[in-house]
Coordinates of C-alpha atoms in Angstrom, one line a residue:
M15 CA -3.9 -22.2 11.0
R16 CA -0.8 -21.8 13.2
L17 CA 0.3 -25.3 12.3
L18 CA 0.0 -24.6 8.6
T19 CA 1.9 -21.3 8.9
A20 CA 4.7 -23.1 10.8
A21 CA 4.8 -25.9 8.3
L22 CA 5.1 -23.5 5.4
A23 CA 7.6 -21.3 7.1
G24 CA 9.8 -24.3 7.8
L25 CA 9.5 -25.5 4.3
L26 CA 10.4 -22.2 2.7
A27 CA 13.3 -21.7 5.1
S28 CA 14.9 -25.0 4.3
T29 CA 17.6 -25.3 1.6
A30 CA 17.6 -29.1 1.5
C31 CA 17.7 -30.6 -2.0
A32 CA 15.2 -33.3 -1.4
P33 CA 11.7 -32.4 -2.8
A34 CA 9.3 -31.8 0.1
P35 CA 5.8 -33.2 0.0
A36 CA 2.9 -30.8 -0.6
V37 CA 1.1 -29.2 2.3
I38 CA -2.5 -30.2 2.1
A39 CA -4.7 -27.4 3.4
P40 CA -8.4 -28.4 3.9
V41 CA -11.2 -25.8 3.5
E42 CA -14.9 -26.1 3.8
A43 CA -16.7 -27.6 0.7
R44 CA -18.2 -25.0 -1.7
A45 CA -18.8 -25.1 -5.4
P46 CA -15.8 -23.4 -7.2
I47 CA -16.5 -20.0 -8.6
T48 CA -15.9 -18.7 -12.1
F49 CA -14.2 -15.5 -13.0
S50 CA -17.5 -14.0 -14.2
Q51 CA -19.0 -14.6 -10.7
L52 CA -15.9 -13.0 -9.1
L53 CA -16.1 -9.9 -11.4
A54 CA -19.8 -9.5 -10.7
R55 CA -19.0 -8.2 -7.3
P56 CA -18.3 -4.5 -6.5
R57 CA -14.6 -3.7 -6.6
A58 CA -12.5 -1.1 -4.8
A59 CA -10.3 1.3 -6.8
A60 CA -6.5 1.6 -6.7
D61 CA -4.9 4.8 -5.4
H62 CA -2.9 5.5 -8.6
R63 CA -2.6 4.3 -12.2
I64 CA 1.0 4.8 -13.4
A65 CA 2.6 4.2 -16.8
Y66 CA 5.8 2.2 -16.9
G67 CA 6.2 2.5 -20.7
P68 CA 4.8 4.3 -23.7
D69 CA 2.2 1.8 -24.7
A70 CA -1.4 2.2 -23.4
L71 CA -1.2 -1.3 -21.8
Q72 CA 2.1 -0.6 -20.1
F73 CA 0.8 0.5 -16.7
G74 CA 0.4 -0.6 -13.2
E75 CA -2.1 0.2 -10.5
L76 CA -0.6 1.1 -7.1
W77 CA -2.6 0.4 -3.9
L78 CA -1.2 2.1 -0.9
P79 CA -1.9 1.3 2.8
R80 CA -2.7 4.0 5.2
G81 CA 0.1 5.4 7.4
R82 CA 3.6 6.5 6.9
G83 CA 6.6 4.3 6.7
R84 CA 8.2 2.0 4.2
H85 CA 5.7 -0.5 3.0
P86 CA 6.5 -4.1 1.9
V87 CA 5.5 -4.6 -1.7
I88 CA 3.4 -7.3 -3.3
V89 CA 3.5 -7.2 -7.1
L90 CA 0.5 -8.8 -8.7
I91 CA 0.4 -10.3 -12.2
H92 CA -3.1 -11.3 -13.5
G93 CA -3.8 -14.4 -15.5
G94 CA -6.2 -15.0 -18.4
C95 CA -4.1 -17.4 -20.5
W96 CA -1.8 -14.6 -21.6
R97 CA -4.7 -13.6 -24.0
A98 CA -6.0 -10.2 -24.9
D99 CA -9.6 -11.4 -25.0
L100 CA -9.8 -12.3 -21.3
P101 CA -10.0 -9.9 -18.3
G102 CA -6.9 -8.1 -17.0
T103 CA -5.9 -6.3 -13.8
E104 CA -9.5 -6.2 -12.6
L105 CA -9.2 -9.9 -11.7
M106 CA -6.7 -9.0 -9.0
D107 CA -8.5 -6.0 -7.6
Y108 CA -10.2 -8.0 -4.9
M109 CA -7.0 -9.4 -3.4
A110 CA -5.2 -6.0 -4.0
A111 CA -7.8 -4.2 -1.8
D112 CA -7.5 -6.8 0.9
L113 CA -3.7 -6.8 0.9
R114 CA -3.7 -3.0 1.0
D115 CA -5.9 -3.1 4.1
R116 CA -3.4 -5.4 5.7
G117 CA -0.5 -3.0 5.3
Y118 CA 1.0 -4.1 2.0
A119 CA 1.6 -1.8 -0.9
V120 CA 0.4 -3.5 -4.1
W121 CA 1.6 -3.0 -7.6
N122 CA -0.9 -4.6 -10.0
L123 CA 0.6 -4.9 -13.4
E124 CA -1.0 -4.8 -16.8
Y125 CA 0.9 -5.9 -19.8
R126 CA 0.6 -6.7 -23.6
R127 CA -0.8 -10.1 -24.3
I128 CA -1.4 -12.4 -27.2
G129 CA -3.7 -10.5 -29.5
H130 CA -2.3 -7.1 -28.5
P131 CA 0.2 -5.4 -30.8
G132 CA 3.6 -6.3 -29.4
G133 CA 2.2 -9.1 -27.2
G134 CA 3.7 -12.6 -27.0
Y135 CA 7.5 -13.0 -27.3
P136 CA 9.3 -10.9 -26.4
G137 CA 6.9 -8.1 -25.6
T138 CA 4.8 -9.8 -22.8
F139 CA 8.0 -10.7 -20.9
Q140 CA 9.6 -7.3 -21.5
D141 CA 6.6 -5.6 -20.1
I142 CA 6.7 -7.6 -16.9
A143 CA 10.4 -6.8 -16.5
A144 CA 9.9 -3.1 -17.2
G145 CA 6.9 -3.0 -14.8
L146 CA 8.9 -4.6 -12.0
D147 CA 11.9 -2.4 -12.5
H148 CA 9.7 0.7 -12.4
L149 CA 9.3 0.2 -8.7
R150 CA 12.7 1.8 -8.3
A151 CA 11.2 5.1 -9.5
L152 CA 8.1 4.7 -7.4
A153 CA 9.8 3.7 -4.1
P154 CA 11.0 7.1 -2.9
L155 CA 7.7 8.8 -3.9
H156 CA 5.4 6.3 -2.2
G157 CA 7.3 4.9 0.7
L158 CA 8.0 1.5 -0.8
D159 CA 10.4 -0.9 0.9
L160 CA 12.3 -2.5 -2.0
R161 CA 14.1 -4.8 0.4
R162 CA 10.8 -6.6 0.9
V163 CA 9.3 -7.3 -2.6
V164 CA 7.3 -10.4 -3.4
V165 CA 5.9 -11.2 -6.9
S166 CA 2.6 -13.1 -7.1
G167 CA 0.7 -14.1 -10.1
H168 CA -2.4 -16.1 -10.9
S169 CA -2.7 -18.8 -13.6
A170 CA -0.7 -17.4 -16.6
G171 CA 0.4 -14.6 -14.2
G172 CA 1.8 -17.3 -11.9
H173 CA 4.1 -18.4 -14.8
L174 CA 5.2 -14.8 -15.3
A175 CA 5.8 -14.3 -11.5
L176 CA 8.1 -17.3 -11.4
W177 CA 9.8 -16.1 -14.7
A178 CA 10.3 -12.7 -13.0
A179 CA 12.3 -14.4 -10.3
A180 CA 14.5 -16.1 -12.9
R181 CA 15.4 -12.9 -14.8
D182 CA 18.9 -12.8 -13.4
R183 CA 19.5 -16.3 -14.9
L184 CA 18.4 -15.5 -18.4
P185 CA 20.9 -16.5 -21.2
A186 CA 23.2 -13.6 -22.3
E187 CA 21.8 -13.8 -25.8
S188 CA 18.2 -13.6 -24.8
P189 CA 16.3 -10.4 -25.8
L190 CA 14.5 -10.7 -22.4
R191 CA 17.7 -10.1 -20.4
T192 CA 18.2 -6.8 -18.7
A193 CA 21.4 -5.5 -17.1
D194 CA 20.1 -4.9 -13.5
P195 CA 16.8 -6.6 -12.7
L196 CA 15.1 -5.6 -9.5
P197 CA 15.9 -8.1 -6.7
I198 CA 12.8 -9.8 -5.3
G199 CA 12.4 -11.7 -2.0
G200 CA 10.2 -14.5 -3.3
V201 CA 7.3 -15.7 -5.3
V202 CA 3.7 -16.8 -4.4
S203 CA 2.3 -18.6 -7.4
L204 CA -1.4 -18.9 -7.4
A205 CA -2.7 -21.7 -9.7
G206 CA 0.3 -20.9 -11.8
I207 CA 1.2 -22.5 -15.1
A208 CA 4.8 -23.0 -14.1
D209 CA 6.1 -25.3 -16.8
L210 CA 5.2 -24.2 -20.3
A211 CA 6.4 -27.3 -22.1
S212 CA 4.5 -29.6 -19.7
Y213 CA 1.3 -27.6 -19.9
R214 CA 1.5 -27.5 -23.7
E215 CA 1.8 -31.3 -23.8
T216 CA -0.6 -32.4 -21.1
G217 CA -2.6 -29.4 -19.9
P218 CA -6.4 -29.0 -20.3
D219 CA -7.7 -27.2 -23.3
A220 CA -9.1 -24.4 -21.1
C221 CA -6.4 -21.9 -22.3
G222 CA -6.7 -22.8 -25.9
G223 CA -4.4 -25.8 -26.0
P224 CA -0.9 -26.0 -27.5
S225 CA -1.7 -23.1 -29.9
T226 CA -1.8 -20.6 -27.0
I227 CA 1.7 -21.6 -25.8
D228 CA 3.0 -21.4 -29.4
S229 CA 1.5 -18.0 -29.7
L230 CA 3.2 -16.9 -26.5
V231 CA 6.7 -18.2 -27.1
G232 CA 6.9 -19.4 -30.7
V233 CA 6.8 -22.8 -32.3
Q234 CA 9.6 -25.2 -31.5
V235 CA 11.2 -26.5 -34.7
P236 CA 14.1 -28.9 -35.1
G237 CA 17.4 -26.9 -35.1
G238 CA 15.7 -23.7 -34.1
R239 CA 16.0 -21.8 -30.9
D240 CA 14.8 -23.5 -27.7
V241 CA 11.6 -21.5 -27.2
F242 CA 11.5 -22.5 -23.5
S243 CA 15.1 -21.7 -22.6
D244 CA 14.3 -18.1 -21.6
T245 CA 10.5 -18.3 -21.0
S246 CA 9.7 -21.4 -18.9
P247 CA 10.9 -21.3 -15.2
P248 CA 11.9 -25.0 -14.9
T249 CA 14.7 -24.4 -17.5
M250 CA 16.2 -21.7 -15.3
L251 CA 16.3 -23.5 -12.0
P252 CA 17.5 -23.0 -9.3
L253 CA 16.0 -19.5 -8.9
G254 CA 17.4 -18.9 -5.5
D255 CA 14.3 -17.3 -4.1
R256 CA 11.6 -18.5 -1.7
Q257 CA 8.7 -19.9 -3.7
A258 CA 5.2 -20.9 -2.4
V259 CA 3.3 -22.8 -5.1
I260 CA -0.4 -22.8 -4.3
S261 CA -3.0 -24.9 -6.1
G262 CA -6.7 -25.6 -5.7
A263 CA -7.4 -29.4 -5.5
L264 CA -10.5 -28.9 -7.7
D265 CA -8.8 -26.6 -10.3
P266 CA -9.8 -27.8 -13.8
I267 CA -7.7 -25.2 -15.6
V268 CA -4.4 -25.8 -13.9
P269 CA -4.7 -29.1 -12.0
P270 CA -2.5 -29.3 -8.9
R271 CA -0.1 -31.8 -10.4
F272 CA 1.5 -28.9 -12.4
G273 CA 2.3 -26.9 -9.2
Q274 CA 3.4 -30.0 -7.3
D275 CA 5.8 -31.1 -10.1
Y276 CA 7.3 -27.7 -10.4
A277 CA 7.8 -27.3 -6.7
A278 CA 9.4 -30.7 -6.4
A279 CA 11.8 -29.9 -9.3
A280 CA 12.7 -26.5 -7.7
A281 CA 13.3 -28.1 -4.3
G282 CA 15.3 -30.8 -6.0
R283 CA 17.6 -28.1 -7.3
G284 CA 18.1 -26.6 -3.9
D285 CA 15.5 -23.9 -4.0
P286 CA 13.4 -23.1 -0.9
A287 CA 10.2 -24.0 -2.6
G288 CA 7.1 -25.8 -1.4
S289 CA 3.7 -26.8 -2.8
I290 CA 0.4 -26.2 -1.0
V291 CA -2.8 -27.9 -2.3
I292 CA -6.0 -26.5 -0.9
E293 CA -8.7 -29.0 -0.7
G294 CA -12.1 -27.8 -1.9
A295 CA -10.7 -24.8 -3.9
G296 CA -10.9 -24.3 -7.6
H297 CA -9.1 -22.0 -9.9
F298 CA -10.3 -18.6 -8.7
E299 CA -10.7 -19.2 -4.9
V300 CA -7.0 -18.5 -4.5
I301 CA -7.5 -14.9 -5.6
D302 CA -10.9 -14.4 -3.7
P303 CA -10.5 -12.8 -0.3
T304 CA -14.0 -14.1 0.7
S305 CA -13.1 -17.7 0.1
A306 CA -12.1 -20.3 2.7
A307 CA -8.8 -20.6 0.8
W308 CA -7.7 -17.0 1.4
P309 CA -6.2 -17.4 4.9
R310 CA -3.8 -20.0 3.4
V311 CA -2.8 -17.5 0.7
L312 CA -2.1 -14.9 3.4
D313 CA 0.0 -17.4 5.3
A314 CA 2.1 -17.9 2.2
F315 CA 2.7 -14.2 1.8
E316 CA 3.8 -13.9 5.4
G317 CA 6.1 -16.9 5.1
V318 CA 7.8 -15.6 2.0
L319 CA 8.1 -12.0 3.3
R320 CA 9.3 -12.8 6.8

């Protein structure tokens, strides 16, 4: 474990332009779990549910560690293929509780998705931006240290976490651009769909195929707006933030090549970014604190927040 932590820390500290090879993190063999198996377990509750906008889905759940002081913040963005018919914040409750017990404040965001009124482009992205920026209002009330904020997302949420780090690079004409986005210290992408165009073309059909990406960002037509220019993180590189891109080697929904390709592209543009592929892990082990993959995820948080 110490060797893995050191390797990741060195990778994220580096600003070299050459893409770094993935860190391969072995874990003990176990059949990958499904989200239904994960959600069948008892879940702890957040300390507060707080609205960041007027819509019923514009809220976050705040998990606060014990003790006084200014707490580092981990923002969680759940996955579920950006779709309203799949689970929401509850997917992240397990890791939120574990992170809270380790001294992190956790801001677990809900947002409008495909199938919700106002979901898709631009609403889904605007919700993530508004939820992040709402931390400025929460910080003095709850002892949050906004100098140490990391955004982490799972699957579709991994895409939105990387996008959140790119907000200050959005084109001036984009409806997603805001005047003063909250600075973040880095990103931990967990089985994230980092490259929308690549996933649309070559990704598994688990999220609904190309139609899901089209529903999220719009259909690309000749002579029309580039639907990926303000929505897909590779188009906005370099982000300038530390990025740990974690994949499960057995992930059938977001195979590790997507994370590896993105991390290589980010590192090639000078970003302190690295890929970690966890042997024996599937899609949901990376958000399961009882899994053998979890210590590797904790190492990534420590490396990005250090």
